[in-house]
Each structure stands twice: as structure tokens, then as C-alpha cells.
mmCIF file of C-alpha atoms in Angstrom:
data_model
loop_
_atom_site.group_PDB
_atom_site.id
_atom_site.type_symbol
_atom_site.label_atom_id
_atom_site.label_comp_id
_atom_site.label_asym_id
_atom_site.label_seq_id
_atom_site.Cartn_x
_atom_site.Cartn_y
_atom_site.Cartn_z
ATOM 1 C CA MET A 71 129.513 234.818 224.190
ATOM 2 C CA GLU A 72 130.466 236.791 221.086
ATOM 3 C CA ARG A 73 131.049 240.505 221.680
ATOM 4 C CA TYR A 74 127.914 242.481 220.897
ATOM 5 C CA ASN A 75 128.158 244.935 218.016
ATOM 6 C CA GLY A 76 124.579 245.237 216.772
ATOM 7 C CA PRO A 77 122.952 247.730 214.473
ATOM 8 C CA ALA A 78 123.096 251.442 215.168
ATOM 9 C CA ALA A 79 119.996 253.322 216.522
ATOM 10 C CA ARG A 80 119.539 256.676 218.147
ATOM 11 C CA SER A 81 117.158 257.812 220.865
ATOM 12 C CA GLY A 82 113.717 258.550 219.670
ATOM 13 C CA GLN A 83 113.773 256.182 216.761
ATOM 14 C CA LYS A 84 110.830 253.817 216.369
ATOM 15 C CA ILE A 85 112.086 250.337 215.535
ATOM 16 C CA GLY A 86 110.110 247.174 214.929
ATOM 17 C CA LEU A 87 111.470 243.906 216.015
ATOM 18 C CA LEU A 88 110.485 240.795 214.032
ATOM 19 C CA GLY A 89 111.809 237.608 215.594
ATOM 20 C CA GLY A 90 111.817 234.098 214.483
ATOM 21 C CA SER A 91 113.869 231.285 213.107
ATOM 22 C CA PHE A 92 113.331 232.367 209.491
ATOM 23 C CA ASP A 93 113.803 228.781 208.383
ATOM 24 C CA PRO A 94 113.726 229.892 205.695
ATOM 25 C CA ALA A 95 112.748 233.550 205.218
ATOM 26 C CA HIS A 96 110.114 233.973 202.481
ATOM 27 C CA ASP A 97 107.837 236.598 200.897
ATOM 28 C CA GLY A 98 105.319 236.367 203.777
ATOM 29 C CA HIS A 99 107.924 237.700 206.118
ATOM 30 C CA VAL A 100 108.707 240.447 203.553
ATOM 31 C CA ALA A 101 104.985 241.411 203.279
ATOM 32 C CA ILE A 102 104.356 241.788 207.063
ATOM 33 C CA THR A 103 107.608 243.762 207.402
ATOM 34 C CA ARG A 104 106.747 246.259 204.669
ATOM 35 C CA ALA A 105 103.187 246.576 206.044
ATOM 36 C CA ALA A 106 104.533 247.148 209.629
ATOM 37 C CA LEU A 107 106.783 250.018 208.458
ATOM 38 C CA THR A 108 103.825 251.885 207.089
ATOM 39 C CA ARG A 109 100.929 250.870 209.242
ATOM 40 C CA PHE A 110 102.741 251.286 212.579
ATOM 41 C CA GLY A 111 104.693 254.340 211.643
ATOM 42 C CA LEU A 112 108.106 252.685 212.148
ATOM 43 C CA ASP A 113 111.472 254.200 211.195
ATOM 44 C CA ARG A 114 113.150 250.805 210.853
ATOM 45 C CA VAL A 115 112.627 247.102 211.327
ATOM 46 C CA TRP A 116 115.160 244.641 212.563
ATOM 47 C CA TRP A 117 114.683 241.001 211.814
ATOM 48 C CA LEU A 118 116.009 238.910 214.792
ATOM 49 C CA VAL A 119 117.077 235.579 213.401
ATOM 50 C CA SER A 120 116.960 233.434 216.455
ATOM 51 C CA PRO A 121 119.304 230.563 217.367
ATOM 52 C CA GLY A 122 116.238 228.339 217.841
ATOM 53 C CA ASN A 123 112.686 228.188 219.079
ATOM 54 C CA PRO A 124 112.031 226.284 222.347
ATOM 55 C CA LEU A 125 108.462 225.544 221.204
ATOM 56 C CA LYS A 126 109.763 223.466 218.238
ATOM 57 C CA LYS A 127 111.164 219.925 218.603
ATOM 58 C CA HIS A 128 113.798 220.278 215.984
ATOM 59 C CA GLY A 129 116.464 222.850 215.450
ATOM 60 C CA PRO A 130 116.589 225.160 212.421
ATOM 61 C CA ALA A 131 119.098 225.210 209.600
ATOM 62 C CA PRO A 132 122.597 226.702 210.389
ATOM 63 C CA MET A 133 122.527 230.348 211.243
ATOM 64 C CA PRO A 134 124.758 231.471 208.308
ATOM 65 C CA ASP A 135 122.428 229.821 205.864
ATOM 66 C CA ARG A 136 119.389 231.500 207.377
ATOM 67 C CA LEU A 137 121.034 234.891 207.600
ATOM 68 C CA ALA A 138 122.166 234.690 203.957
ATOM 69 C CA THR A 139 118.678 233.675 202.718
ATOM 70 C CA ALA A 140 116.995 236.414 204.824
ATOM 71 C CA ARG A 141 119.214 239.070 203.525
ATOM 72 C CA ALA A 142 118.675 237.945 199.968
ATOM 73 C CA VAL A 143 114.871 237.993 200.392
ATOM 74 C CA MET A 144 114.536 241.164 202.418
ATOM 75 C CA THR A 145 116.049 244.071 200.481
ATOM 76 C CA HIS A 146 114.826 247.335 201.914
ATOM 77 C CA PRO A 147 116.835 250.372 203.026
ATOM 78 C CA ARG A 148 115.031 250.534 206.335
ATOM 79 C CA VAL A 149 115.148 246.822 207.227
ATOM 80 C CA GLU A 150 118.182 245.103 208.775
ATOM 81 C CA VAL A 151 118.581 241.387 209.166
ATOM 82 C CA THR A 152 120.474 240.582 212.372
ATOM 83 C CA ASP A 153 121.752 237.836 214.667
ATOM 84 C CA ILE A 154 121.199 240.100 217.789
ATOM 85 C CA GLU A 155 120.000 237.213 220.061
ATOM 86 C CA THR A 156 123.167 235.208 219.316
ATOM 87 C CA ARG A 157 125.339 238.225 220.061
ATOM 88 C CA LEU A 158 123.376 239.109 223.248
ATOM 89 C CA GLY A 159 123.359 235.522 224.393
ATOM 90 C CA THR A 160 119.641 235.683 225.237
ATOM 91 C CA ARG A 161 117.264 232.663 224.895
ATOM 92 C CA PHE A 162 113.890 234.162 225.256
ATOM 93 C CA THR A 163 112.118 237.173 223.669
ATOM 94 C CA ALA A 164 111.541 238.841 227.046
ATOM 95 C CA GLN A 165 115.246 238.651 227.884
ATOM 96 C CA THR A 166 116.110 239.971 224.381
ATOM 97 C CA ILE A 167 113.799 243.040 224.823
ATOM 98 C CA VAL A 168 115.122 243.852 228.245
ATOM 99 C CA ALA A 169 118.717 243.664 226.925
ATOM 100 C CA LEU A 170 117.960 245.850 223.929
ATOM 101 C CA GLN A 171 116.208 248.522 226.073
ATOM 102 C CA MET A 172 119.387 248.641 228.170
ATOM 103 C CA LYS A 173 121.710 248.903 225.213
ATOM 104 C CA TYR A 174 119.551 251.454 223.257
ATOM 105 C CA PRO A 175 118.103 253.908 225.733
ATOM 106 C CA GLY A 176 115.473 256.177 224.348
ATOM 107 C CA VAL A 177 114.741 253.915 221.377
ATOM 108 C CA ARG A 178 111.073 253.058 221.042
ATOM 109 C CA PHE A 179 110.884 249.343 220.218
ATOM 110 C CA VAL A 180 107.782 247.605 218.946
ATOM 111 C CA TRP A 181 107.451 243.889 218.911
ATOM 112 C CA LEU A 182 106.020 242.529 215.709
ATOM 113 C CA MET A 183 104.330 239.191 215.139
ATOM 114 C CA GLY A 184 101.937 237.275 212.859
ATOM 115 C CA ALA A 185 98.465 236.533 214.070
ATOM 116 C CA ASP A 186 99.458 232.800 214.401
ATOM 117 C CA ASN A 187 101.952 233.833 217.126
ATOM 118 C CA LEU A 188 99.383 235.787 219.103
ATOM 119 C CA ALA A 189 97.213 232.691 219.263
ATOM 120 C CA GLN A 190 99.967 230.879 221.230
ATOM 121 C CA PHE A 191 101.552 233.922 222.826
ATOM 122 C CA HIS A 192 100.508 232.819 226.341
ATOM 123 C CA ARG A 193 102.947 229.853 226.000
ATOM 124 C CA TRP A 194 105.906 232.205 225.536
ATOM 125 C CA GLN A 195 108.313 232.615 228.390
ATOM 126 C CA ASP A 196 107.317 235.815 230.453
ATOM 127 C CA TRP A 197 104.785 236.793 227.823
ATOM 128 C CA GLN A 198 103.168 239.322 230.073
ATOM 129 C CA THR A 199 106.424 240.916 230.639
ATOM 130 C CA ILE A 200 106.842 241.403 226.890
ATOM 131 C CA MET A 201 103.386 243.132 226.791
ATOM 132 C CA SER A 202 104.325 245.369 229.721
ATOM 133 C CA ARG A 203 107.609 246.561 228.283
ATOM 134 C CA VAL A 204 106.885 247.239 224.578
ATOM 135 C CA PRO A 205 103.915 247.844 222.231
ATOM 136 C CA VAL A 206 103.018 244.926 220.180
ATOM 137 C CA GLY A 207 102.016 245.004 216.522
ATOM 138 C CA VAL A 208 100.060 241.982 215.247
ATOM 139 C CA LEU A 209 99.732 241.403 211.480
ATOM 140 C CA ALA A 210 97.000 239.061 210.439
ATOM 141 C CA ARG A 211 97.791 236.174 208.090
ATOM 142 C CA PRO A 212 95.265 234.076 206.230
ATOM 143 C CA GLY A 213 93.455 231.515 208.463
ATOM 144 C CA ASP A 214 94.842 232.986 211.772
ATOM 145 C CA ARG A 215 92.552 235.835 212.497
ATOM 146 C CA ILE A 216 89.790 234.156 214.491
ATOM 147 C CA SER A 217 92.113 232.180 216.766
ATOM 148 C CA ALA A 218 94.266 235.188 217.385
ATOM 149 C CA ARG A 219 91.347 237.395 218.424
ATOM 150 C CA MET A 220 90.040 234.705 220.724
ATOM 151 C CA SER A 221 93.487 233.944 222.274
ATOM 152 C CA LYS A 222 94.294 234.370 225.959
ATOM 153 C CA ALA A 223 96.602 237.252 225.337
ATOM 154 C CA ALA A 224 93.905 239.157 223.393
ATOM 155 C CA ARG A 225 91.482 238.622 226.214
ATOM 156 C CA VAL A 226 93.838 239.566 229.044
ATOM 157 C CA PHE A 227 94.863 242.753 227.295
ATOM 158 C CA ARG A 228 91.593 243.606 225.499
ATOM 159 C CA GLY A 229 91.504 247.008 227.155
ATOM 160 C CA ASP A 230 94.925 247.896 225.755
ATOM 161 C CA ARG A 231 94.201 247.315 222.116
ATOM 162 C CA LEU A 232 94.405 250.137 219.629
ATOM 163 C CA THR A 233 92.008 249.976 216.686
ATOM 164 C CA GLY A 234 93.256 249.570 213.165
ATOM 165 C CA ARG A 235 92.668 253.246 212.608
ATOM 166 C CA GLN A 236 94.913 254.036 215.534
ATOM 167 C CA SER A 237 97.683 251.656 214.420
ATOM 168 C CA ALA A 238 100.000 254.496 213.348
ATOM 169 C CA LEU A 239 100.112 255.654 217.002
ATOM 170 C CA LEU A 240 101.346 252.269 218.263
ATOM 171 C CA ALA A 241 105.065 252.993 218.335
ATOM 172 C CA SER A 242 104.384 256.213 220.409
ATOM 173 C CA ALA A 243 102.062 254.436 222.928
ATOM 174 C CA HIS A 244 103.077 253.331 226.376
ATOM 175 C CA ALA A 245 103.026 249.686 226.989
ATOM 176 C CA PRO A 246 100.893 247.644 227.390
ATOM 177 C CA ALA A 247 99.444 248.516 224.013
ATOM 178 C CA TRP A 248 98.839 246.420 220.992
ATOM 179 C CA SER A 249 97.198 246.718 217.548
ATOM 180 C CA PHE A 250 95.870 244.053 215.297
ATOM 181 C CA ILE A 251 95.649 244.789 211.543
ATOM 182 C CA ASN A 252 94.175 242.647 208.803
ATOM 183 C CA LEU A 253 96.130 242.464 205.585
ATOM 184 C CA PRO A 254 95.788 240.548 202.306
ATOM 185 C CA MET A 255 98.839 238.373 202.516
ATOM 186 C CA THR A 256 100.712 235.631 200.736
ATOM 187 C CA GLN A 257 100.014 232.089 201.890
ATOM 188 C CA SER A 258 103.714 231.325 201.922
ATOM 189 C CA SER A 259 105.149 229.607 204.988
ATOM 190 C CA SER A 260 108.590 228.297 206.059
ATOM 191 C CA THR A 261 106.917 224.864 206.942
ATOM 192 C CA ALA A 262 105.487 224.570 203.415
ATOM 193 C CA ILE A 263 108.934 225.493 201.863
ATOM 194 C CA ARG A 264 110.754 222.897 204.012
ATOM 195 C CA ASN A 265 108.039 220.163 203.272
ATOM 196 C CA ALA A 266 108.547 220.835 199.507
ATOM 197 C CA GLY A 267 112.213 219.940 199.913
ATOM 198 C CA ASN A 268 113.446 223.324 198.916
ATOM 199 C CA TRP A 269 115.257 223.915 202.255
ATOM 200 C CA GLY A 270 117.573 221.865 204.455
ATOM 201 C CA ALA A 271 116.737 221.667 208.113
ATOM 202 C CA GLY A 272 119.672 221.627 210.612
ATOM 203 C CA ALA A 273 120.458 219.300 213.427
ATOM 204 C CA VAL A 274 118.292 218.870 216.556
ATOM 205 C CA VAL A 275 118.961 221.575 219.069
ATOM 206 C CA ASP A 276 118.641 221.195 222.841
ATOM 207 C CA PRO A 277 115.598 223.247 223.896
ATOM 208 C CA GLN A 278 117.555 224.588 226.906
ATOM 209 C CA LEU A 279 120.080 226.115 224.571
ATOM 210 C CA ALA A 280 117.382 227.608 222.286
ATOM 211 C CA ARG A 281 115.716 230.946 222.466
#
């Protein structure tokens, strides 16, 4: 495993974590990141470009390509594009969060996701552990709002939801806590970009080696 030398952070900072394959990164990712900074009262956001997604059959494009594209797309002084999971050697989000909380004591992490991910959140490894360890900020994308609000995760943790008006308090809340905000967003998606032939997918990845 590569020696970890991740981004700097100090105790008390509120840092959003946006994970994914970013295969490739696009303006939709940028939109939810900028919204998260303001709506959830975050100091910074880290993009966690993952080695792979165990819920997908085929592996993403090579990591250097995805990192380079993400850094070209996301230009903001309070956003950092990272390969933290590769450096940590973690395969699942729950593992990543535990490792980051150990390495950054006192930092208040918030897990960020699109509403489409909330709809399938119950399929993630140790998803209830994620909810119990960090607040979760959900940003609605077109077409995903109803399925997200009806999801198993939303039902199980319905008593821990902060309203949209309370969203700025999310980073200071004690987990479990989550907030769902509706935003006018771009329809861009990584899948559409790949299907249009504007991006090269990588080789197949063994799911046991993926995040």
C-alpha cells in the first residue's frame, strides 16, 4: 500500500466528502459540490476518486486519467481532488470514513451524495455504520427525488432528517443526521458522456479489489 500523505486539515474544520469513480467528472459534480459548500456550511470539500465501485460490473478508466480530468473540471480554492482511498487502501465507504476519522481527529466530516445514491444506499457495505458515524448531505438531481425520499435509508432514518432550512446546521449535528436539499441541476451524467464516446472506459476490475 502506498504511504498515506493526504490533504491537510485541522481540528474543528467542516469537510464534505464526495466519493465516486468520477468516470469522468463533469459539471453535475461541480454543481453539487458548490451547492454543498454553501448549503451545508462546509469549510472545504474533498473529492474521493475511488479505485472502483463494487456495484458496477466494469471498472473505470485509469486513475491518473480520472484525477487529471477531475482537477481540470473542479477549480475552486476550497475543493481538493484526491485519491485518498487508494492511499488508505480502503475498499468501502464505511472503511474510508473510519480511517479518516482516525487520521483527522476533531475534523467534522460530512458525507455527500446525489439523491440517486440515497435511493440505493441500503445496498452499500455497512451503510448504517456510515449514517451513525457522520452526517450525510443529500443533493437532489433531476428525476431522483421521489425514489430517494421513498428509499429504505430515508425511511429507517426519517427521525434524523434536518429540513432544508436547517441544512446549514448539518456539519455541526451529531450523527445520525441527514439533510435533503432540492436544487436546479444540470442533467449531465458520467454514463451519458461515456455513451457518447467522449471518454474511454478502463479494463474490468475484480469487484473484490474495488471499493
